Amino acid sequence: MQEERTKHRENLPEILYQIREMLHRKQVVETLVSKQTMPRHDLVQTLVARQEFTLLKQKLNRLHPADIAFVLESLPLEERYQVWELVEPEHNGAVLLEVSDVVRQDLLASMDHHEILEVADHLESDEIADLVPDLPEDLVPELLDTLNSHDRAQLQTALAFPENTVGALMEFEFIGVREDIVLEVVLRYLRRLGQLPLQINQLMVTDRQGLLRGVLPLRELLLHPPETPVTEVMNTEPILFYTDDEAREAVSAFERYDLLSAPVINAHHQLVGVLNVDAVMDYAQETAEKEIFYQAGLREEEDLFAPIWKSGTNRWPWLALNLLTAFIASRVIGLFEETISQLVALATLMPIVSGIGGNTGTQTTTLLVRGLALKQVNSDNFYHLLFKELSIGMINGVLWGSVMGMVAYLLYRNSSLGLVMMSAMLLNLMLAALAGVLIPWTMYKLGRDPAMGTSVLLTALTDSMGFFIFLGLATLFLLPS
């Protein structure tokens, strides 16, 4: 959907502050008026409320949809619903496309069927497809009935593509021209259209059967004489995508080649859509946010202002696992109670061993998750990467283990304790490097997101094994026989 309003760059924190102040002032004024005794009290109260309502509505609807989305995501639920009611119906669709998935679900749940259908009236088919997963199931057939045959066919086509594929991200709105015409004809055609898609930087060139022949960059259209044939200036080998290509591959290609748009074709080489940079950027951002949540052990994206119970249940599964692994770590320490009681210095040094191991593993995991996302890691180079990370772990273990071994010796004047400290750090850093590679790789091989719960699993492993290695070595070499 093309956004016709021209917007300047907003100071979002300031905008949020102003809207919250207006909401607060509206509530205060209404409360004061309600307490006054005066003739025609109800009428006065209605007029005052309407005035405050109008000021807030005008302020809100001057904002860009993305800025309205930011405001909605930053407000507690009660205030969010108040602001949402003030958004003009023709802007609702654009705002819903900008907000996060969980906030979109929340807003749609607060709307009745008629309001949702009215939102769809202002959206293109590919944009409606983005909303369908969050709509009530019984509303989808009714929504399809409201569309004309062309839009209905496009929507059904968009819904047919699996999530995380190029087909699910592409847009149907593009401008195609034939290869057997001259630039003057193209220019006349564009003038008759009256407007162009917002992200357009090239025209799609097809033959009479709809097969893609190339692309015509707009700069070529402007720089060459009108009588120049399209075939002479078009790019016959553009970067293109198939509908079933993975979206991650498209993100990588757009970043690598600095693309603004690219044609999308089906298995028969027919042009079916175009992939624009805004859709690719949105997908990349959503994927990055999901990975952050997965790494933190959250099952799904969480609304900052979601109800307490919903937020709590979202965090339970990995917290339960974390509690289990913490209990295992405590039991590992319990196995060496006698060792710790005889050499209290071990209790002060244990956190260092586990902490440095966790940091090393996190560094390795971060690199591997990124490599898997960019398709840089595969079965052919996996063992090379594994050997490299183990080698780095060994080098760091010798270096920093020696440093901490010397520190332990200077603090407690015990050379054996220093050697144990050095050996424990060496072994734990190598173990952390091994785990940092194997955990995301195993997730990937199982068809799961490589980032899912990696930080929780990694911390559990480096803590438990760090304690076990350090206290085990201390038991063997420090206690009297």
PDB file of C-alpha atoms in Angstrom, residues 90-304:
ATOM      1  CA  GLU A  90      -7.673   4.260   6.397  1.00  0.00           C
ATOM      2  CA  HIS A  91      -4.370   4.174   8.306  1.00  0.00           C
ATOM      3  CA  ASN A  92      -5.113   1.104  10.425  1.00  0.00           C
ATOM      4  CA  GLY A  93      -3.802  -1.352   7.865  1.00  0.00           C
ATOM      5  CA  ALA A  94      -0.481   0.449   7.434  1.00  0.00           C
ATOM      6  CA  VAL A  95      -0.024   0.591  11.209  1.00  0.00           C
ATOM      7  CA  LEU A  96      -0.851  -3.089  11.668  1.00  0.00           C
ATOM      8  CA  LEU A  97       1.822  -3.973   9.120  1.00  0.00           C
ATOM      9  CA  GLU A  98       4.400  -1.942  11.071  1.00  0.00           C
ATOM     10  CA  VAL A  99       3.804  -3.183  14.620  1.00  0.00           C
ATOM     11  CA  SER A 100       5.393  -6.340  16.002  1.00  0.00           C
ATOM     12  CA  ASP A 101       3.578  -9.666  15.627  1.00  0.00           C
ATOM     13  CA  VAL A 102       2.447  -9.867  19.253  1.00  0.00           C
ATOM     14  CA  VAL A 103       1.106  -6.305  19.297  1.00  0.00           C
ATOM     15  CA  ARG A 104      -0.653  -6.903  15.983  1.00  0.00           C
ATOM     16  CA  GLN A 105      -2.349  -9.974  17.421  1.00  0.00           C
ATOM     17  CA  ASP A 106      -3.396  -7.965  20.452  1.00  0.00           C
ATOM     18  CA  LEU A 107      -4.859  -5.128  18.372  1.00  0.00           C
ATOM     19  CA  LEU A 108      -6.693  -7.462  15.995  1.00  0.00           C
ATOM     20  CA  ALA A 109      -8.185  -9.291  18.968  1.00  0.00           C
ATOM     21  CA  SER A 110      -9.663  -5.978  20.152  1.00  0.00           C
ATOM     22  CA  MET A 111     -11.414  -5.366  16.800  1.00  0.00           C
ATOM     23  CA  ASP A 112     -14.679  -6.816  15.542  1.00  0.00           C
ATOM     24  CA  HIS A 113     -15.033  -8.502  12.153  1.00  0.00           C
ATOM     25  CA  HIS A 114     -16.469  -5.443  10.458  1.00  0.00           C
ATOM     26  CA  GLU A 115     -13.488  -3.299  11.498  1.00  0.00           C
ATOM     27  CA  ILE A 116     -10.995  -5.885  10.259  1.00  0.00           C
ATOM     28  CA  LEU A 117     -12.730  -6.152   6.898  1.00  0.00           C
ATOM     29  CA  GLU A 118     -12.625  -2.365   6.620  1.00  0.00           C
ATOM     30  CA  VAL A 119      -8.859  -2.501   7.238  1.00  0.00           C
ATOM     31  CA  ALA A 120      -8.462  -4.991   4.377  1.00  0.00           C
ATOM     32  CA  ASP A 121     -10.172  -2.557   1.991  1.00  0.00           C
ATOM     33  CA  HIS A 122      -7.119  -0.284   2.191  1.00  0.00           C
ATOM     34  CA  LEU A 123      -4.478  -2.998   1.662  1.00  0.00           C
ATOM     35  CA  GLU A 124      -2.941  -4.764  -1.319  1.00  0.00           C
ATOM     36  CA  SER A 125      -3.236  -8.539  -1.678  1.00  0.00           C
ATOM     37  CA  ASP A 126       0.323  -9.261  -0.521  1.00  0.00           C
ATOM     38  CA  GLU A 127      -0.206  -7.018   2.533  1.00  0.00           C
ATOM     39  CA  ILE A 128      -3.439  -8.799   3.450  1.00  0.00           C
ATOM     40  CA  ALA A 129      -1.485 -12.054   3.279  1.00  0.00           C
ATOM     41  CA  ASP A 130       0.794 -10.743   6.049  1.00  0.00           C
ATOM     42  CA  LEU A 131      -2.238 -10.244   8.291  1.00  0.00           C
ATOM     43  CA  VAL A 132      -4.046 -13.514   7.582  1.00  0.00           C
ATOM     44  CA  PRO A 133      -2.034 -15.662  10.066  1.00  0.00           C
ATOM     45  CA  ASP A 134      -3.217 -13.381  12.895  1.00  0.00           C
ATOM     46  CA  LEU A 135      -6.877 -13.226  11.849  1.00  0.00           C
ATOM     47  CA  PRO A 136      -9.672 -15.369  13.327  1.00  0.00           C
ATOM     48  CA  GLU A 137     -10.048 -18.505  11.206  1.00  0.00           C
ATOM     49  CA  ASP A 138     -13.765 -17.949  10.651  1.00  0.00           C
ATOM     50  CA  LEU A 139     -13.061 -14.474   9.225  1.00  0.00           C
ATOM     51  CA  VAL A 140     -10.739 -15.570   6.400  1.00  0.00           C
ATOM     52  CA  PRO A 141     -13.474 -17.008   4.092  1.00  0.00           C
ATOM     53  CA  GLU A 142     -15.538 -13.859   4.633  1.00  0.00           C
ATOM     54  CA  LEU A 143     -12.500 -11.748   3.801  1.00  0.00           C
ATOM     55  CA  LEU A 144     -11.917 -13.682   0.574  1.00  0.00           C
ATOM     56  CA  ASP A 145     -15.530 -13.100  -0.449  1.00  0.00           C
ATOM     57  CA  THR A 146     -15.066  -9.326  -0.199  1.00  0.00           C
ATOM     58  CA  LEU A 147     -12.223  -9.329  -2.749  1.00  0.00           C
ATOM     59  CA  ASN A 148     -12.576  -9.235  -6.507  1.00  0.00           C
ATOM     60  CA  SER A 149     -11.434 -12.258  -8.488  1.00  0.00           C
ATOM     61  CA  HIS A 150      -8.011 -10.770  -9.304  1.00  0.00           C
ATOM     62  CA  ASP A 151      -7.183  -9.789  -5.718  1.00  0.00           C
ATOM     63  CA  ARG A 152      -8.559 -13.080  -4.396  1.00  0.00           C
ATOM     64  CA  ALA A 153      -6.345 -15.060  -6.763  1.00  0.00           C
ATOM     65  CA  GLN A 154      -3.292 -13.028  -5.722  1.00  0.00           C
ATOM     66  CA  LEU A 155      -4.054 -13.490  -2.025  1.00  0.00           C
ATOM     67  CA  GLN A 156      -4.503 -17.240  -2.419  1.00  0.00           C
ATOM     68  CA  THR A 157      -1.228 -17.374  -4.340  1.00  0.00           C
ATOM     69  CA  ALA A 158       0.606 -15.457  -1.604  1.00  0.00           C
ATOM     70  CA  LEU A 159      -0.813 -17.715   1.106  1.00  0.00           C
ATOM     71  CA  ALA A 160       0.284 -20.810  -0.807  1.00  0.00           C
ATOM     72  CA  PHE A 161       3.981 -20.034  -0.347  1.00  0.00           C
ATOM     73  CA  PRO A 162       5.613 -21.419   2.804  1.00  0.00           C
ATOM     74  CA  GLU A 163       6.803 -18.996   5.443  1.00  0.00           C
ATOM     75  CA  ASN A 164      10.457 -17.938   5.149  1.00  0.00           C
ATOM     76  CA  THR A 165      10.465 -18.230   1.351  1.00  0.00           C
ATOM     77  CA  VAL A 166      10.874 -15.488  -1.236  1.00  0.00           C
ATOM     78  CA  GLY A 167       7.333 -16.131  -2.491  1.00  0.00           C
ATOM     79  CA  ALA A 168       5.944 -15.185   0.913  1.00  0.00           C
ATOM     80  CA  LEU A 169       7.877 -11.874   0.860  1.00  0.00           C
ATOM     81  CA  MET A 170       7.403 -10.778  -2.735  1.00  0.00           C
ATOM     82  CA  GLU A 171       4.972  -8.121  -3.927  1.00  0.00           C
ATOM     83  CA  PHE A 172       2.690  -8.471  -6.919  1.00  0.00           C
ATOM     84  CA  GLU A 173       2.845  -4.783  -7.801  1.00  0.00           C
ATOM     85  CA  PHE A 174       5.442  -4.198 -10.507  1.00  0.00           C
ATOM     86  CA  ILE A 175       5.660  -2.605 -13.937  1.00  0.00           C
ATOM     87  CA  GLY A 176       6.413  -4.878 -16.863  1.00  0.00           C
ATOM     88  CA  VAL A 177       7.277  -3.891 -20.414  1.00  0.00           C
ATOM     89  CA  ARG A 178       7.888  -5.865 -23.582  1.00  0.00           C
ATOM     90  CA  GLU A 179      11.323  -6.375 -25.062  1.00  0.00           C
ATOM     91  CA  ASP A 180      10.256  -5.510 -28.627  1.00  0.00           C
ATOM     92  CA  ILE A 181       9.492  -1.798 -28.047  1.00  0.00           C
ATOM     93  CA  VAL A 182      11.511   1.427 -27.841  1.00  0.00           C
ATOM     94  CA  LEU A 183      12.073   3.668 -24.824  1.00  0.00           C
ATOM     95  CA  GLU A 184       9.628   6.293 -26.096  1.00  0.00           C
ATOM     96  CA  VAL A 185       6.788   3.776 -25.855  1.00  0.00           C
ATOM     97  CA  VAL A 186       7.878   2.913 -22.316  1.00  0.00           C
ATOM     98  CA  LEU A 187       7.853   6.581 -21.314  1.00  0.00           C
ATOM     99  CA  ARG A 188       4.365   7.103 -22.738  1.00  0.00           C
ATOM    100  CA  TYR A 189       3.165   4.027 -20.855  1.00  0.00           C
ATOM    101  CA  LEU A 190       4.573   5.307 -17.561  1.00  0.00           C
ATOM    102  CA  ARG A 191       2.936   8.711 -18.046  1.00  0.00           C
ATOM    103  CA  ARG A 192      -0.447   7.053 -18.620  1.00  0.00           C
ATOM    104  CA  LEU A 193      -0.068   5.112 -15.364  1.00  0.00           C
ATOM    105  CA  GLY A 194       0.169   8.369 -13.438  1.00  0.00           C
ATOM    106  CA  GLN A 195       2.058   6.874 -10.476  1.00  0.00           C
ATOM    107  CA  LEU A 196       4.809   4.345  -9.782  1.00  0.00           C
ATOM    108  CA  PRO A 197       5.357   1.867  -6.953  1.00  0.00           C
ATOM    109  CA  LEU A 198       7.325   3.523  -4.151  1.00  0.00           C
ATOM    110  CA  GLN A 199      10.413   1.275  -4.237  1.00  0.00           C
ATOM    111  CA  ILE A 200      10.737   0.977  -7.998  1.00  0.00           C
ATOM    112  CA  ASN A 201      14.196   1.391  -9.506  1.00  0.00           C
ATOM    113  CA  GLN A 202      13.819  -0.858 -12.543  1.00  0.00           C
ATOM    114  CA  LEU A 203      11.153  -2.154 -14.901  1.00  0.00           C
ATOM    115  CA  MET A 204      10.636  -5.845 -15.590  1.00  0.00           C
ATOM    116  CA  VAL A 205      11.096  -6.885 -19.231  1.00  0.00           C
ATOM    117  CA  THR A 206       9.065  -9.881 -20.431  1.00  0.00           C
ATOM    118  CA  ASP A 207       8.028 -11.493 -23.688  1.00  0.00           C
ATOM    119  CA  ARG A 208       4.443 -12.154 -24.780  1.00  0.00           C
ATOM    120  CA  GLN A 209       4.321 -15.384 -22.751  1.00  0.00           C
ATOM    121  CA  GLY A 210       5.278 -13.567 -19.542  1.00  0.00           C
ATOM    122  CA  LEU A 211       8.776 -15.064 -19.428  1.00  0.00           C
ATOM    123  CA  LEU A 212      11.390 -12.818 -17.840  1.00  0.00           C
ATOM    124  CA  ARG A 213      13.907 -11.470 -20.362  1.00  0.00           C
ATOM    125  CA  GLY A 214      15.681  -8.931 -18.204  1.00  0.00           C
ATOM    126  CA  VAL A 215      15.251  -5.660 -16.335  1.00  0.00           C
ATOM    127  CA  LEU A 216      15.308  -2.055 -17.511  1.00  0.00           C
ATOM    128  CA  PRO A 217      16.913   0.269 -14.917  1.00  0.00           C
ATOM    129  CA  LEU A 218      15.198   3.650 -14.738  1.00  0.00           C
ATOM    130  CA  ARG A 219      18.531   5.422 -15.190  1.00  0.00           C
ATOM    131  CA  GLU A 220      18.923   3.771 -18.608  1.00  0.00           C
ATOM    132  CA  LEU A 221      15.423   4.905 -19.516  1.00  0.00           C
ATOM    133  CA  LEU A 222      16.359   8.508 -18.711  1.00  0.00           C
ATOM    134  CA  LEU A 223      19.857   8.597 -20.177  1.00  0.00           C
ATOM    135  CA  HIS A 224      19.241   7.183 -23.668  1.00  0.00           C
ATOM    136  CA  PRO A 225      17.417   8.635 -26.695  1.00  0.00           C
ATOM    137  CA  PRO A 226      13.680   7.804 -26.924  1.00  0.00           C
ATOM    138  CA  GLU A 227      14.170   5.818 -30.136  1.00  0.00           C
ATOM    139  CA  THR A 228      16.540   3.333 -28.443  1.00  0.00           C
ATOM    140  CA  PRO A 229      15.170  -0.246 -28.379  1.00  0.00           C
ATOM    141  CA  VAL A 230      14.643  -1.749 -24.912  1.00  0.00           C
ATOM    142  CA  THR A 231      16.785  -4.727 -25.885  1.00  0.00           C
ATOM    143  CA  GLU A 232      19.850  -2.488 -26.289  1.00  0.00           C
ATOM    144  CA  VAL A 233      19.853  -1.024 -22.771  1.00  0.00           C
ATOM    145  CA  MET A 234      18.184  -3.664 -20.612  1.00  0.00           C
ATOM    146  CA  ASN A 235      20.131  -5.942 -18.282  1.00  0.00           C
ATOM    147  CA  THR A 236      19.684  -9.450 -19.625  1.00  0.00           C
ATOM    148  CA  GLU A 237      21.310 -11.162 -16.613  1.00  0.00           C
ATOM    149  CA  PRO A 238      19.719  -9.598 -13.551  1.00  0.00           C
ATOM    150  CA  ILE A 239      19.958 -11.069 -10.074  1.00  0.00           C
ATOM    151  CA  LEU A 240      16.669 -12.900  -9.649  1.00  0.00           C
ATOM    152  CA  PHE A 241      14.965 -15.283  -7.255  1.00  0.00           C
ATOM    153  CA  TYR A 242      12.626 -18.238  -7.523  1.00  0.00           C
ATOM    154  CA  THR A 243       9.482 -18.257  -5.411  1.00  0.00           C
ATOM    155  CA  ASP A 244      10.716 -21.234  -3.337  1.00  0.00           C
ATOM    156  CA  ASP A 245      14.166 -19.749  -2.569  1.00  0.00           C
ATOM    157  CA  GLU A 246      14.870 -19.297   1.114  1.00  0.00           C
ATOM    158  CA  ALA A 247      14.293 -15.791   2.426  1.00  0.00           C
ATOM    159  CA  ARG A 248      17.640 -15.894   4.257  1.00  0.00           C
ATOM    160  CA  GLU A 249      19.403 -16.310   0.908  1.00  0.00           C
ATOM    161  CA  ALA A 250      17.585 -13.247  -0.411  1.00  0.00           C
ATOM    162  CA  VAL A 251      18.681 -11.216   2.622  1.00  0.00           C
ATOM    163  CA  SER A 252      22.276 -12.233   2.012  1.00  0.00           C
ATOM    164  CA  ALA A 253      22.054 -11.377  -1.704  1.00  0.00           C
ATOM    165  CA  PHE A 254      20.484  -7.953  -1.090  1.00  0.00           C
ATOM    166  CA  GLU A 255      23.240  -7.160   1.399  1.00  0.00           C
ATOM    167  CA  ARG A 256      26.031  -8.484  -0.813  1.00  0.00           C
ATOM    168  CA  TYR A 257      24.941  -6.807  -4.054  1.00  0.00           C
ATOM    169  CA  ASP A 258      23.297  -3.656  -2.594  1.00  0.00           C
ATOM    170  CA  LEU A 259      20.003  -4.444  -4.296  1.00  0.00           C
ATOM    171  CA  LEU A 260      16.887  -2.286  -4.139  1.00  0.00           C
ATOM    172  CA  SER A 261      14.623  -4.748  -5.929  1.00  0.00           C
ATOM    173  CA  ALA A 262      14.817  -8.027  -7.826  1.00  0.00           C
ATOM    174  CA  PRO A 263      12.444 -10.018 -10.056  1.00  0.00           C
ATOM    175  CA  VAL A 264      10.839 -13.202  -8.735  1.00  0.00           C
ATOM    176  CA  ILE A 265      10.003 -16.031 -11.142  1.00  0.00           C
ATOM    177  CA  ASN A 266       8.345 -19.432 -10.901  1.00  0.00           C
ATOM    178  CA  ALA A 267       9.685 -22.781 -12.026  1.00  0.00           C
ATOM    179  CA  HIS A 268       8.658 -21.986 -15.616  1.00  0.00           C
ATOM    180  CA  HIS A 269      10.705 -18.773 -15.626  1.00  0.00           C
ATOM    181  CA  GLN A 270       7.548 -16.671 -15.689  1.00  0.00           C
ATOM    182  CA  LEU A 271       7.642 -13.362 -13.844  1.00  0.00           C
ATOM    183  CA  VAL A 272       5.251 -13.522 -10.865  1.00  0.00           C
ATOM    184  CA  GLY A 273       6.383 -10.692  -8.573  1.00  0.00           C
ATOM    185  CA  VAL A 274       9.156  -8.481  -7.306  1.00  0.00           C
ATOM    186  CA  LEU A 275      11.140  -8.551  -4.090  1.00  0.00           C
ATOM    187  CA  ASN A 276      11.820  -5.097  -2.620  1.00  0.00           C
ATOM    188  CA  VAL A 277      14.432  -4.015  -0.128  1.00  0.00           C
ATOM    189  CA  ASP A 278      11.873  -2.882   2.463  1.00  0.00           C
ATOM    190  CA  ALA A 279      10.400  -6.393   2.693  1.00  0.00           C
ATOM    191  CA  VAL A 280      13.882  -7.887   2.937  1.00  0.00           C
ATOM    192  CA  MET A 281      14.897  -5.471   5.699  1.00  0.00           C
ATOM    193  CA  ASP A 282      11.719  -6.193   7.652  1.00  0.00           C
ATOM    194  CA  TYR A 283      12.354  -9.921   7.407  1.00  0.00           C
ATOM    195  CA  ALA A 284      15.992  -9.532   8.471  1.00  0.00           C
ATOM    196  CA  GLN A 285      14.977  -7.457  11.490  1.00  0.00           C
ATOM    197  CA  GLU A 286      12.254  -9.904  12.524  1.00  0.00           C
ATOM    198  CA  THR A 287      14.675 -12.818  12.188  1.00  0.00           C
ATOM    199  CA  ALA A 288      17.314 -11.053  14.273  1.00  0.00           C
ATOM    200  CA  GLU A 289      14.761 -10.265  16.986  1.00  0.00           C
ATOM    201  CA  LYS A 290      13.576 -13.879  17.066  1.00  0.00           C
ATOM    202  CA  GLU A 291      17.142 -15.095  17.473  1.00  0.00           C
ATOM    203  CA  ILE A 292      17.640 -12.716  20.391  1.00  0.00           C
ATOM    204  CA  PHE A 293      14.533 -14.131  22.078  1.00  0.00           C
ATOM    205  CA  TYR A 294      15.607 -17.713  21.360  1.00  0.00           C
ATOM    206  CA  GLN A 295      19.077 -17.129  22.752  1.00  0.00           C
ATOM    207  CA  ALA A 296      17.551 -15.717  25.918  1.00  0.00           C
ATOM    208  CA  GLY A 297      15.344 -18.774  26.320  1.00  0.00           C
ATOM    209  CA  LEU A 298      12.001 -17.170  25.393  1.00  0.00           C
ATOM    210  CA  ARG A 299       9.594 -19.324  23.427  1.00  0.00           C
ATOM    211  CA  GLU A 300       8.320 -16.425  21.356  1.00  0.00           C
ATOM    212  CA  GLU A 301       8.432 -12.672  20.974  1.00  0.00           C
ATOM    213  CA  GLU A 302       7.026 -10.981  24.047  1.00  0.00           C
ATOM    214  CA  ASP A 303       4.998  -7.813  24.307  1.00  0.00           C
ATOM    215  CA  LEU A 304       6.612  -5.545  26.927  1.00  0.00           C
TER     216      LEU A 304
END
